[in-house]
PDB file of C-alpha atoms in Angstrom:
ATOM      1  CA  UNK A   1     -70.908  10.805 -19.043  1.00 40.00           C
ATOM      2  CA  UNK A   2     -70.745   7.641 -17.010  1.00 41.00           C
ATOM      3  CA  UNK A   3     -68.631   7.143 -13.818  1.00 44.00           C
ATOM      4  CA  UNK A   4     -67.291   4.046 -12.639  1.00 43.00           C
ATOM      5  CA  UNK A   5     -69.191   1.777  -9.739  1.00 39.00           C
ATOM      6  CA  UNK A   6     -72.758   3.239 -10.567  1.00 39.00           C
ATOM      7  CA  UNK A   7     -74.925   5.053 -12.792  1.00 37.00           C
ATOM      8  CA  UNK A   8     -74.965   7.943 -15.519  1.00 37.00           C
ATOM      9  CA  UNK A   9     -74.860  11.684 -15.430  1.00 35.00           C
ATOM     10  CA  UNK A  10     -75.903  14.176 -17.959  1.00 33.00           C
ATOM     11  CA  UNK A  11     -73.164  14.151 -21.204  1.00 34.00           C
ATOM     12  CA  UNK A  12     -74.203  17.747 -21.731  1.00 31.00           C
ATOM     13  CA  UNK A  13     -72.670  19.390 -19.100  1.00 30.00           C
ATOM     14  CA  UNK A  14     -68.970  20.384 -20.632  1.00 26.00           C
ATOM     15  CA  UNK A  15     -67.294  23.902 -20.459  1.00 31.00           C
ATOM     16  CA  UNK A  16     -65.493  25.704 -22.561  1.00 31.00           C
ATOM     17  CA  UNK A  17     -62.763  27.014 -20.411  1.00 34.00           C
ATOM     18  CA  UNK A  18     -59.628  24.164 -20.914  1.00 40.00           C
ATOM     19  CA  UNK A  19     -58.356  24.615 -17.030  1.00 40.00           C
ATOM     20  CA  UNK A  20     -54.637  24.023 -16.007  1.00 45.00           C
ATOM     21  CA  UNK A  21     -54.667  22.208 -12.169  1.00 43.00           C
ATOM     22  CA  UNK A  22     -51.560  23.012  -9.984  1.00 42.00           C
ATOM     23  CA  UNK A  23     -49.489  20.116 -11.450  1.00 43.00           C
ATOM     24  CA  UNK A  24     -50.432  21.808 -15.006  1.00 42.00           C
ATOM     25  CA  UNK A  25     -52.416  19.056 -16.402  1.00 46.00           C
ATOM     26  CA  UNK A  26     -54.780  20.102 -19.216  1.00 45.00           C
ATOM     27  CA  UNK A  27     -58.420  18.824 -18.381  1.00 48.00           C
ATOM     28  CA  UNK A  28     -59.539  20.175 -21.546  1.00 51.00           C
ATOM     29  CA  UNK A  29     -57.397  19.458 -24.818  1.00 61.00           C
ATOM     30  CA  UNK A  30     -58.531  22.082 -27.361  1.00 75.00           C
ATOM     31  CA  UNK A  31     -56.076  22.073 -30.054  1.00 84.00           C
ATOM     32  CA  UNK A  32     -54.514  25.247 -30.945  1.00 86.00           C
ATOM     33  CA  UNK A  33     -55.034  26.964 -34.182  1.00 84.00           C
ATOM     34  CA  UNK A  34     -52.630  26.701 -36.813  1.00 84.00           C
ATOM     35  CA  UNK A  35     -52.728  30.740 -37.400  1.00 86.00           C
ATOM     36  CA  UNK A  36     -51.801  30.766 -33.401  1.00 89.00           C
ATOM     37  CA  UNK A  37     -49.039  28.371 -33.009  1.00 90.00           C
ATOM     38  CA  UNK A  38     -47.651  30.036 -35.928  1.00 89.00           C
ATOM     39  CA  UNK A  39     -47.966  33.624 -34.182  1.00 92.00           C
ATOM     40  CA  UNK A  40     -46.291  32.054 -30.673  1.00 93.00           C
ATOM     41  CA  UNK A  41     -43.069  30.480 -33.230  1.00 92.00           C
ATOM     42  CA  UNK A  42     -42.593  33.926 -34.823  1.00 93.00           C
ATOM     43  CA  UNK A  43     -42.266  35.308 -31.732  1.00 94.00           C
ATOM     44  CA  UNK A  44     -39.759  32.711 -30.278  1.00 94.00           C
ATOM     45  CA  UNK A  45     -38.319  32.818 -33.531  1.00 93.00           C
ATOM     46  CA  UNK A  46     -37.230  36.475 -33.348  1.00 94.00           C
ATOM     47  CA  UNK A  47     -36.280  36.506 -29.688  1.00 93.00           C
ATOM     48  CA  UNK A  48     -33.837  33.243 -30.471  1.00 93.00           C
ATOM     49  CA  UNK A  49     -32.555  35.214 -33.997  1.00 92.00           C
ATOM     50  CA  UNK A  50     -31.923  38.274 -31.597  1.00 94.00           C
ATOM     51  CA  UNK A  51     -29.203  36.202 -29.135  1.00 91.00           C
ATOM     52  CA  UNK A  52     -27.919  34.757 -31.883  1.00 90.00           C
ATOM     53  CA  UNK A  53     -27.357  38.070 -33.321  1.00 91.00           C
ATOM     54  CA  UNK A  54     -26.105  39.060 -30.146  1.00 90.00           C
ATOM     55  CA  UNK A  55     -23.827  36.232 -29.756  1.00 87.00           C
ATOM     56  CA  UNK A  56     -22.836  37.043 -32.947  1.00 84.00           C
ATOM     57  CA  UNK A  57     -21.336  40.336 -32.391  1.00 84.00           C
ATOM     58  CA  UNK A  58     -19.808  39.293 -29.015  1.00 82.00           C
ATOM     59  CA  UNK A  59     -18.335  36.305 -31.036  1.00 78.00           C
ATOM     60  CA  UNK A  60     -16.640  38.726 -33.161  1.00 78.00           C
ATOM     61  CA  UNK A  61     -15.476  40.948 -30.964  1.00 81.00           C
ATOM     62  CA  UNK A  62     -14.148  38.418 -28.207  1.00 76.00           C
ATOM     63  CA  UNK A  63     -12.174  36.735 -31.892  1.00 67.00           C
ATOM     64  CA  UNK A  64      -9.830  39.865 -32.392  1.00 64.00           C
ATOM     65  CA  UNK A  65      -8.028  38.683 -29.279  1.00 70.00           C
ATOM     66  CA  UNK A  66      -8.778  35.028 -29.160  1.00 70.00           C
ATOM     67  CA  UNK A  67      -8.183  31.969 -31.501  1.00 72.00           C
ATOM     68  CA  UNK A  68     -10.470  32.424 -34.534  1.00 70.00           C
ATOM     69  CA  UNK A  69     -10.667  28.729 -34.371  1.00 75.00           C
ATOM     70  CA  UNK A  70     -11.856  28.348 -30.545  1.00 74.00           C
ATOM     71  CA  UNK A  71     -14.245  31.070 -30.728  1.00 78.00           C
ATOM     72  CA  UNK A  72     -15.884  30.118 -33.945  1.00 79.00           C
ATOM     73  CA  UNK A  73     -16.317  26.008 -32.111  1.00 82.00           C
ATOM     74  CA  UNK A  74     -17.785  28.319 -29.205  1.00 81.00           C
ATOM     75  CA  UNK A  75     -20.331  30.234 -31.330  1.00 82.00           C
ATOM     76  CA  UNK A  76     -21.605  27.300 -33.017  1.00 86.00           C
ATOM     77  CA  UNK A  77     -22.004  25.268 -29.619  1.00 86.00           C
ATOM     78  CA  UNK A  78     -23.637  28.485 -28.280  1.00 87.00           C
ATOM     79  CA  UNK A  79     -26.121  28.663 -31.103  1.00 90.00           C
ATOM     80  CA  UNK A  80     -27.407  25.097 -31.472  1.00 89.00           C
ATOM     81  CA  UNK A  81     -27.772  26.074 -27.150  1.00 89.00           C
ATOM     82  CA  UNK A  82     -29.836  28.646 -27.941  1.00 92.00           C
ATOM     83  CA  UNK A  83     -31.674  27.097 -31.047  1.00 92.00           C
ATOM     84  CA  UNK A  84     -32.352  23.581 -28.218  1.00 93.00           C
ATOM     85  CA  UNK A  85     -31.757  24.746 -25.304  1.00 92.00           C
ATOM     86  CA  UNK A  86     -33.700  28.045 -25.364  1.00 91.00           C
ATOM     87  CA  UNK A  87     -37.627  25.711 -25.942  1.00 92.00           C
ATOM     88  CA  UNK A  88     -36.039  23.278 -23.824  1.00 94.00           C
ATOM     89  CA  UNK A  89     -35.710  24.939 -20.436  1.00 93.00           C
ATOM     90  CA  UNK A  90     -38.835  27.636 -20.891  1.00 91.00           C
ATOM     91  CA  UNK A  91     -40.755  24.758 -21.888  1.00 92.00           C
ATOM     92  CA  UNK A  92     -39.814  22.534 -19.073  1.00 91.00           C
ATOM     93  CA  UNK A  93     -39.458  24.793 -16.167  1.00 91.00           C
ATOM     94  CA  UNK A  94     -42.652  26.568 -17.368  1.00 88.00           C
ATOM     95  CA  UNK A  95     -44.729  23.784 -17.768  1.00 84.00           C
ATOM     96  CA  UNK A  96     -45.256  23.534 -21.821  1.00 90.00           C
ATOM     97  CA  UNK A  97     -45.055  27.115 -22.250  1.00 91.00           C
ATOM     98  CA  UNK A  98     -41.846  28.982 -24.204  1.00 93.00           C
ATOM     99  CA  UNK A  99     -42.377  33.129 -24.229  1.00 93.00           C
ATOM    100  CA  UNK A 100     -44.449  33.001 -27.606  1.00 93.00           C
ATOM    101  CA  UNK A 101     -47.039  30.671 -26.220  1.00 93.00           C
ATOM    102  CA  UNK A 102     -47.240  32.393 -23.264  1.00 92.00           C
ATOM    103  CA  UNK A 103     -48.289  35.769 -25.009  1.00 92.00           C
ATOM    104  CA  UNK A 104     -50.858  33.594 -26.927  1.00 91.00           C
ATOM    105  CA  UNK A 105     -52.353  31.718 -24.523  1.00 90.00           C
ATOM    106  CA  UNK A 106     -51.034  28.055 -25.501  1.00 92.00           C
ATOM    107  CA  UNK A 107     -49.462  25.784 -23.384  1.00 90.00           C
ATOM    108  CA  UNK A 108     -47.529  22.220 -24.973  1.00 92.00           C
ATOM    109  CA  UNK A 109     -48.902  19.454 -22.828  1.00 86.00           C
ATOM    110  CA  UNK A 110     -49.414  15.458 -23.233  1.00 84.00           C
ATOM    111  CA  UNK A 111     -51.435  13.804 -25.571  1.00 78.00           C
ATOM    112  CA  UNK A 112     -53.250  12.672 -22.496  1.00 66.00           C
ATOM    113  CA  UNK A 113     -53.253  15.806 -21.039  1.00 68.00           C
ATOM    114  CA  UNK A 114     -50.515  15.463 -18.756  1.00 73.00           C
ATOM    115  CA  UNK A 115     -47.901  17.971 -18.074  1.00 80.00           C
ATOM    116  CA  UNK A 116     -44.964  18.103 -20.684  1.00 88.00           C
ATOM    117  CA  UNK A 117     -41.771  16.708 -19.318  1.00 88.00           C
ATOM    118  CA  UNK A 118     -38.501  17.435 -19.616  1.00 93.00           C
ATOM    119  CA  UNK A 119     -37.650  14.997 -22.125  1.00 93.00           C
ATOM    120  CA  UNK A 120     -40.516  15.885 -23.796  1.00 93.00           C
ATOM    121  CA  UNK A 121     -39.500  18.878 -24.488  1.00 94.00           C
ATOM    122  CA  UNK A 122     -35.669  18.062 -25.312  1.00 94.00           C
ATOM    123  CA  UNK A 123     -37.743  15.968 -27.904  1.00 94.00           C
ATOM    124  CA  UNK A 124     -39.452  18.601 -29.095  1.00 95.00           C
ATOM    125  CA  UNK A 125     -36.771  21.124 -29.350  1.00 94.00           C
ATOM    126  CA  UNK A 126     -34.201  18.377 -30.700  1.00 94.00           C
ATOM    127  CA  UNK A 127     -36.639  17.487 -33.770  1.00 94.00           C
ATOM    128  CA  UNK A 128     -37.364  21.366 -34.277  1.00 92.00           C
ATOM    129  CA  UNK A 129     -33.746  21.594 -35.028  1.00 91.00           C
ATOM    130  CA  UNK A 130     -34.579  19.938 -38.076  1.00 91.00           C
ATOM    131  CA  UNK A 131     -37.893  20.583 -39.125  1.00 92.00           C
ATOM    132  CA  UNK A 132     -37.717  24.316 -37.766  1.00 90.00           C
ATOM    133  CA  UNK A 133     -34.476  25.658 -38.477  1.00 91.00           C
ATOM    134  CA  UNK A 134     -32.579  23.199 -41.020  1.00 90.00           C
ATOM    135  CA  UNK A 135     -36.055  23.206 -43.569  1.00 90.00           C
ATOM    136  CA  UNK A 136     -36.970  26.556 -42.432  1.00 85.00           C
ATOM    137  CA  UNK A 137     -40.385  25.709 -41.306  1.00 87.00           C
ATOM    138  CA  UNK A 138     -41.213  23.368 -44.205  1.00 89.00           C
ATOM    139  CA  UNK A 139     -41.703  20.188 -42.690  1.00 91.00           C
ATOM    140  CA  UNK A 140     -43.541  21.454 -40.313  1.00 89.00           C
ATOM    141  CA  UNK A 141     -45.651  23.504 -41.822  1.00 87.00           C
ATOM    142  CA  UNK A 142     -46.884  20.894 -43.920  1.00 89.00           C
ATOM    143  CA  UNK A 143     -46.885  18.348 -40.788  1.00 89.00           C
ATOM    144  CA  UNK A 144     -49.341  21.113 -39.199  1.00 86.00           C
ATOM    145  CA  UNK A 145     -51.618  21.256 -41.928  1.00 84.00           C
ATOM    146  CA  UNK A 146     -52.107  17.706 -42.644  1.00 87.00           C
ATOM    147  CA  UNK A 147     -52.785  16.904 -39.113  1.00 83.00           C
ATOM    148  CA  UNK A 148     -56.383  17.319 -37.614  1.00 78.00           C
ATOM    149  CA  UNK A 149     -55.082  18.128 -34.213  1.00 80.00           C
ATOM    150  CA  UNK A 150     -52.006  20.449 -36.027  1.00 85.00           C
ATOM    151  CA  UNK A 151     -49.158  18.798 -34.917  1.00 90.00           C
ATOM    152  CA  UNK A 152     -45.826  18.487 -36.041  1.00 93.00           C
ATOM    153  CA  UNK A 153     -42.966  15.774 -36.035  1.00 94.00           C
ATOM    154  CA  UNK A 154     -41.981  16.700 -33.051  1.00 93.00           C
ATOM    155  CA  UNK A 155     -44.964  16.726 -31.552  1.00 94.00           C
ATOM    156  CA  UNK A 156     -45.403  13.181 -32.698  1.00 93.00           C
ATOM    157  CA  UNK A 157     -41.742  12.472 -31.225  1.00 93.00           C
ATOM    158  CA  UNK A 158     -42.762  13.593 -28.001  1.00 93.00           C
ATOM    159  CA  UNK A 159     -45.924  12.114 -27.767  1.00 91.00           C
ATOM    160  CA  UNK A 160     -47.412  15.928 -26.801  1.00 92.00           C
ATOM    161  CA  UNK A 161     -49.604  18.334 -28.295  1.00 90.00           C
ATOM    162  CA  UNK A 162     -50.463  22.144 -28.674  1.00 92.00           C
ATOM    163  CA  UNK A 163     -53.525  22.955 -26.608  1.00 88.00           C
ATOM    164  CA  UNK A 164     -55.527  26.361 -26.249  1.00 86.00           C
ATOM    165  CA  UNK A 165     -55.441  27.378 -22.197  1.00 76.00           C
ATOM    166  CA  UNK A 166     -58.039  30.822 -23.177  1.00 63.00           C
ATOM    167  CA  UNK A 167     -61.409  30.644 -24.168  1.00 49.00           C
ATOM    168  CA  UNK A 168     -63.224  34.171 -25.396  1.00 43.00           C
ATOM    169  CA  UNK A 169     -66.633  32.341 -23.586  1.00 42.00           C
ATOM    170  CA  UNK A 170     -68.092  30.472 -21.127  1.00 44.00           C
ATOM    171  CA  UNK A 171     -71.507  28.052 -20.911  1.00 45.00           C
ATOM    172  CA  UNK A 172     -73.055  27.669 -17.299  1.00 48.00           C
ATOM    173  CA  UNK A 173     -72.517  23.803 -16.369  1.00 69.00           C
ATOM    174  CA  UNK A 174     -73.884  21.964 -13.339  1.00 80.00           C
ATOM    175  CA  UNK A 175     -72.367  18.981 -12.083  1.00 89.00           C
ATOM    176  CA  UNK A 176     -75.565  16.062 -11.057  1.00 92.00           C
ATOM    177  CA  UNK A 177     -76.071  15.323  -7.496  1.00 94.00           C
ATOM    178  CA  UNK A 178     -75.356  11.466  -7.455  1.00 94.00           C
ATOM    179  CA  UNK A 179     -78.875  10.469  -6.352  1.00 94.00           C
ATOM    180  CA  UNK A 180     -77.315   8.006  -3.516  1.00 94.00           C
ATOM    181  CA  UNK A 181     -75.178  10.298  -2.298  1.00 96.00           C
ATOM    182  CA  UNK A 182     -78.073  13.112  -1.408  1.00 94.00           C
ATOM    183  CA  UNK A 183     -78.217  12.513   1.898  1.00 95.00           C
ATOM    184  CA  UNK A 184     -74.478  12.524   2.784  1.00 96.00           C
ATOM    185  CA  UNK A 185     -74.231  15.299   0.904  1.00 95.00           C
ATOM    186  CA  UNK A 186     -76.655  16.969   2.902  1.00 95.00           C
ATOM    187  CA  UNK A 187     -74.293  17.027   6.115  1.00 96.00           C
ATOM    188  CA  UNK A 188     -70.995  18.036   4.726  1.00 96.00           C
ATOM    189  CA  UNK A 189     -68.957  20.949   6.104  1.00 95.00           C
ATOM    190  CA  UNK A 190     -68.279  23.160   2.947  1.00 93.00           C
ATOM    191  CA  UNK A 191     -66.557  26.388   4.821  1.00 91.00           C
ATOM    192  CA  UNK A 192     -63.062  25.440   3.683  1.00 93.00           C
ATOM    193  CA  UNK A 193     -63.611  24.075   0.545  1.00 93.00           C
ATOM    194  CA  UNK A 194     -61.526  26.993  -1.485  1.00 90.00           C
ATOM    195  CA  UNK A 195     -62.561  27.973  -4.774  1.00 84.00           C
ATOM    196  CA  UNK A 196     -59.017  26.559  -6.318  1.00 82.00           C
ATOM    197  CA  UNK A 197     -59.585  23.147  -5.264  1.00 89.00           C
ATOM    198  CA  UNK A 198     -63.843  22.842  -6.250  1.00 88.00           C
ATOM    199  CA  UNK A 199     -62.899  24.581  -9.610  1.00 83.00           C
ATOM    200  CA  UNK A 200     -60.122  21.820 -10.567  1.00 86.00           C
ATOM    201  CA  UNK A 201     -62.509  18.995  -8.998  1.00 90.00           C
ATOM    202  CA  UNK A 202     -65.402  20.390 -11.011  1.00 87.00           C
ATOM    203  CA  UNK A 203     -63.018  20.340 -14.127  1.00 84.00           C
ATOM    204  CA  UNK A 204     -62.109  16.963 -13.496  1.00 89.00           C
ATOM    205  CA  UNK A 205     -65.950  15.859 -12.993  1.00 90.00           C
ATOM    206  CA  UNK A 206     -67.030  17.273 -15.869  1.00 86.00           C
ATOM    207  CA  UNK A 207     -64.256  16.247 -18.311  1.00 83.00           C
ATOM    208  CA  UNK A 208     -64.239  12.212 -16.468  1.00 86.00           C
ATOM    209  CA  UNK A 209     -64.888  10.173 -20.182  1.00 81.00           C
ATOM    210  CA  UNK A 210     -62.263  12.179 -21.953  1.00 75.00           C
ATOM    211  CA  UNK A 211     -59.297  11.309 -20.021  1.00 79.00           C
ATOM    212  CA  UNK A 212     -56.837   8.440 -20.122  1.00 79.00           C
ATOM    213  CA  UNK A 213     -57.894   6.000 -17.970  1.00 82.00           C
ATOM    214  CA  UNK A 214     -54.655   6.030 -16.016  1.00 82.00           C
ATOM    215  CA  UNK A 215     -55.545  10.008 -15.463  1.00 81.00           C
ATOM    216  CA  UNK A 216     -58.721   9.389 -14.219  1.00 86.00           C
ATOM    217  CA  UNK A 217     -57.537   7.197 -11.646  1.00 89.00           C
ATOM    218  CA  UNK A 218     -54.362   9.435 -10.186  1.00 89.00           C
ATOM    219  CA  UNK A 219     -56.097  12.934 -10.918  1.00 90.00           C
ATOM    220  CA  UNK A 220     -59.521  11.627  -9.127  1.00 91.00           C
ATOM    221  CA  UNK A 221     -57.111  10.069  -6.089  1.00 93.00           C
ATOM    222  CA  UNK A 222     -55.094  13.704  -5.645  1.00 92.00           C
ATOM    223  CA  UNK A 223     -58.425  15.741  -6.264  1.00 93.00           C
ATOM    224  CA  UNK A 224     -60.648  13.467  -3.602  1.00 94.00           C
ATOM    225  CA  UNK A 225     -57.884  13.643  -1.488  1.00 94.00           C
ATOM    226  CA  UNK A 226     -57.079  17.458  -1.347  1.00 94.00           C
ATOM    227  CA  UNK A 227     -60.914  17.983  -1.328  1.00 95.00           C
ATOM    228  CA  UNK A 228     -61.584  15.199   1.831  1.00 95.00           C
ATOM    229  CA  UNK A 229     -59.063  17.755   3.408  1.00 95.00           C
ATOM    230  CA  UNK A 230     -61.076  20.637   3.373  1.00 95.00           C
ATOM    231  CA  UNK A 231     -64.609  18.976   3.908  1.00 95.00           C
ATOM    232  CA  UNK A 232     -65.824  16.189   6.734  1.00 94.00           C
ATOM    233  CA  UNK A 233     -67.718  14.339   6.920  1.00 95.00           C
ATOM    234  CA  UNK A 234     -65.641  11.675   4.872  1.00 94.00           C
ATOM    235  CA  UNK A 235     -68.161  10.209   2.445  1.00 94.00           C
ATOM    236  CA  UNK A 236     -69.734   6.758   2.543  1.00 95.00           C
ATOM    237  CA  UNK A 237     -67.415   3.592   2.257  1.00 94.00           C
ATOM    238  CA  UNK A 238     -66.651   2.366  -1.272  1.00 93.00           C
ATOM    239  CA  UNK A 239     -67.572   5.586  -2.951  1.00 95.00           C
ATOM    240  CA  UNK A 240     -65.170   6.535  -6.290  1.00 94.00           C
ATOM    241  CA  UNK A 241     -63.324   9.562  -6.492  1.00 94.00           C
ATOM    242  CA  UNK A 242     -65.966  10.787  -9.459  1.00 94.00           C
ATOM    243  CA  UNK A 243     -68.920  10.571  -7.286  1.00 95.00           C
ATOM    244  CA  UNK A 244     -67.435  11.726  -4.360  1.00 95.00           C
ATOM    245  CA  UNK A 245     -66.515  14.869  -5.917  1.00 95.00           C
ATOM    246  CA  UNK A 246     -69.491  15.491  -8.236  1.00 94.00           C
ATOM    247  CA  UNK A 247     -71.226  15.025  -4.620  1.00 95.00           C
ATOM    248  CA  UNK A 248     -69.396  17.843  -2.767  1.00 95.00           C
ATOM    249  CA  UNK A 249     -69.815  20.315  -5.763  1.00 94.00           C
ATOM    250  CA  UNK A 250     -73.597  19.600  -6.915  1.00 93.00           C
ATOM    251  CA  UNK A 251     -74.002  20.220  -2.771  1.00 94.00           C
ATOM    252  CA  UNK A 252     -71.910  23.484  -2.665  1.00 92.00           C
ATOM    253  CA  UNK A 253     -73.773  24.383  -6.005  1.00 90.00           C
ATOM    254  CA  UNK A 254     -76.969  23.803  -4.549  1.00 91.00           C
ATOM    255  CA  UNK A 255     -76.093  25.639  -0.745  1.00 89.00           C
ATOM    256  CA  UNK A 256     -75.009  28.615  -3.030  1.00 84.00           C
ATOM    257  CA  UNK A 257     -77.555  29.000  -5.391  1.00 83.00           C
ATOM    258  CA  UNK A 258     -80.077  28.226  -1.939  1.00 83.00           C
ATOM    259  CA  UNK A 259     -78.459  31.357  -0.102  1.00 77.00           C
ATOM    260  CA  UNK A 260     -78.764  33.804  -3.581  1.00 73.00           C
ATOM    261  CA  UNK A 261     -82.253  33.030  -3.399  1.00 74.00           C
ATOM    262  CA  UNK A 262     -82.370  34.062   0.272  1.00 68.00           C
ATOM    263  CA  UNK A 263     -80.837  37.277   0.020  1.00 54.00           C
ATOM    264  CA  UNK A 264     -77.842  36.287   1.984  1.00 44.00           C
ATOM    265  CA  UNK A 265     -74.402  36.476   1.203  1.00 43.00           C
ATOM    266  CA  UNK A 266     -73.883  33.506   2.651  1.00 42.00           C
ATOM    267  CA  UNK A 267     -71.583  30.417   2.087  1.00 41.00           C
ATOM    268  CA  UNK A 268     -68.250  29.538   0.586  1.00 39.00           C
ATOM    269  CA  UNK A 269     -66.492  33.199   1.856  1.00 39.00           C
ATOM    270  CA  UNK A 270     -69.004  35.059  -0.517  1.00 38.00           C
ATOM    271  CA  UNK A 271     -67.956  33.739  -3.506  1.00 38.00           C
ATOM    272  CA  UNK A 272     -69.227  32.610  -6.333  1.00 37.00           C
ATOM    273  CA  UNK A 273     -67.919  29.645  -8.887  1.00 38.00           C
ATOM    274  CA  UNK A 274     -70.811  28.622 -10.727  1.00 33.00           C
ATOM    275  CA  UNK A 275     -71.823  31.463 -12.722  1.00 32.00           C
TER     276      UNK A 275
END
C-alpha cells in the first residue's frame, strides 16, 4: 500500500473487521452473503406484512362507519407508505440499516463506502416496490445471484451496496512507522489520543488504496484533524494526512507494546487496541 508524497508500506497489513467511523462510512466493503441479505428481507418482510395486516383490520373496521370509497384510497396510500416508506426512513435515519439488517449485522452503504443517503434509500425502497413486492422477489433474486458483489436493481439505482459490518475473526495488523517521520514521532503527546479516534485512523491507514480517491482525501482531512486535536506536537510541514496518521499509531503501537514489556500498565488509560 502506497501513500501519496513518499514511499511504500507493507500491502499485507489488512484486517478483517469492516469498521463503521462516526459519520458511518464503511472502511471495509465486504459484501454480504446472499443467504444473509435474504435472512435480513424475511425479516423486514414479515414485520411490513404484519402493519399491513394491521392496517388491514383497522381499515375495515374504521369502513363500517366511513365511506368505503375514502377508506379503501386511504389503505392503499397507507400500504405503498409502509411498503416505501417503512426501508426508507430506518434506512436513512439509521444509517443503511432497516430492523432485518440490523439483527444480521449488515449495513446498506455507498459503493464507495460512503454513508447511504436519503435519496439513496428512497431509491432503493422505490425500485424494491417493483422488484420486491410486484415480482415477489424474482427480479431480484436473480439480480443477486448474477452479481459478484450480490446486488440488486436497486442497488444499482442507488449506486449502494450490501456490506457485512461483523466479522467471526480478527488478524493482528501493524501500521509502518514512516521512516522520516521517526523522530517526530518520538516527541508526540499520546495521553488523549482515545481509542475511538486511533481505531478509525488505523482503519483508514490500513484500508488507504481501496478507497475512492475523493474519500481518501475528506476522510484523511477529518481523521488528521480530530487526531491533531488530541496529540501535539503538530507534525512536520507538508506531511499528508496518511503519514501523519500511520505516524501517531505505529508510535502509540510501539509506546504500548514498550510498556507491556516493562511490566507497567502504562500508556493510553490502560488500554489496549492492537491486540
Amino acid at each position: 500500500m502506497s501513500y501519496p508524497g513518499g514511499g511504500e508500506t507493507r500491502d499485507d497489513v489488512y484486517g478483517t473487521t469492516p469498521l463503521v467511523t462516526g459519520d458511518a462510512v464503511v472502511l471495509e466493503l465486504r459484501p454480504a452473503g446472499f443467504a444473509t441479505r435474504a435472512a435480513a428481507y424475511a425479516i423486514d418482510f414479515l414485520l411490513q406484512v404484519i402493519a399491513l395486516i394491521s392496517l388491514g383490520v383497522v381499515a375495515s373496521w374504521i369502513g363500517v362507519t366511513v365511506d368505503f370509497a375514502a377508506t379503501s384510497a386511504i389503505y392503499l396510500g397507507a400500504s405503498i407508505l409502509i411498503m416505501v416508506g417503512y426501508p426508507t426512513a430506518f434506512e436513512s435515519i439509521s444509517r443503511g440499516r432497516s430492523l432485518g439488517k440490523m439483527a444480521l449485522g449488515l449495513r446498506v452503504v455507498g459503493t464507495d463506502g460512503s454513508p447511504e443517503r436519503f435519496r439513496q434509500a428512497l431509491g432503493r425502497a422505490l425500485s424494491g416496490f417493483v422488484e420486491l413486492w410486484l415480482t415477489f422477489g424474482v427480479v431480484a433474486l436473480v439480480t443477486s445471484m448474477i452479481n459478484r458483489d450480490g446486488r440488486r436493481v436497486g442497488d444499482f439505482v442507488a449506486g449502494t451496496m450490501v456490506v457485512e459490518e461483523r466479522s467471526g475473526r480478527r488478524r493482528d495488523t501493524a501500521v509502518p512507522m514512516p521512516p522520516h517521520l521517526a523522530g517526530w514521532a518520538a516527541t508526540i503527546e499520546l495521553s488523549r489520543l482515545s481509542p475511538e479516534t486511533a481505531n478509525a485512523a488505523r482503519q483508514y491507514v490500513l484500508r488507504y488504496g481501496e478507497l475512492a480517491e475523493h474519500t481518501r482525501h475528506e476522510m484523511g482531512t477529518r481523521l488528521a484533524d480530530a487526531v491533531a486535536a488530541q496529540v501535539s506536537p503538530l507534525p512536520p510541514p507538508g506531511t499528508t494526512p496518511p503519514y501523519y496518521l500511520a505516524a501517531v499509531l505505529a508510535e502509540r503501537r510501539r509506546r504500548s507494546l514498550e510498556a507491556m514489556n516493562h511490566g507497567r500498565p502504562g500508556g493510553f488509560q490502560g488500554r489496549q487496541e492492537f491486540r
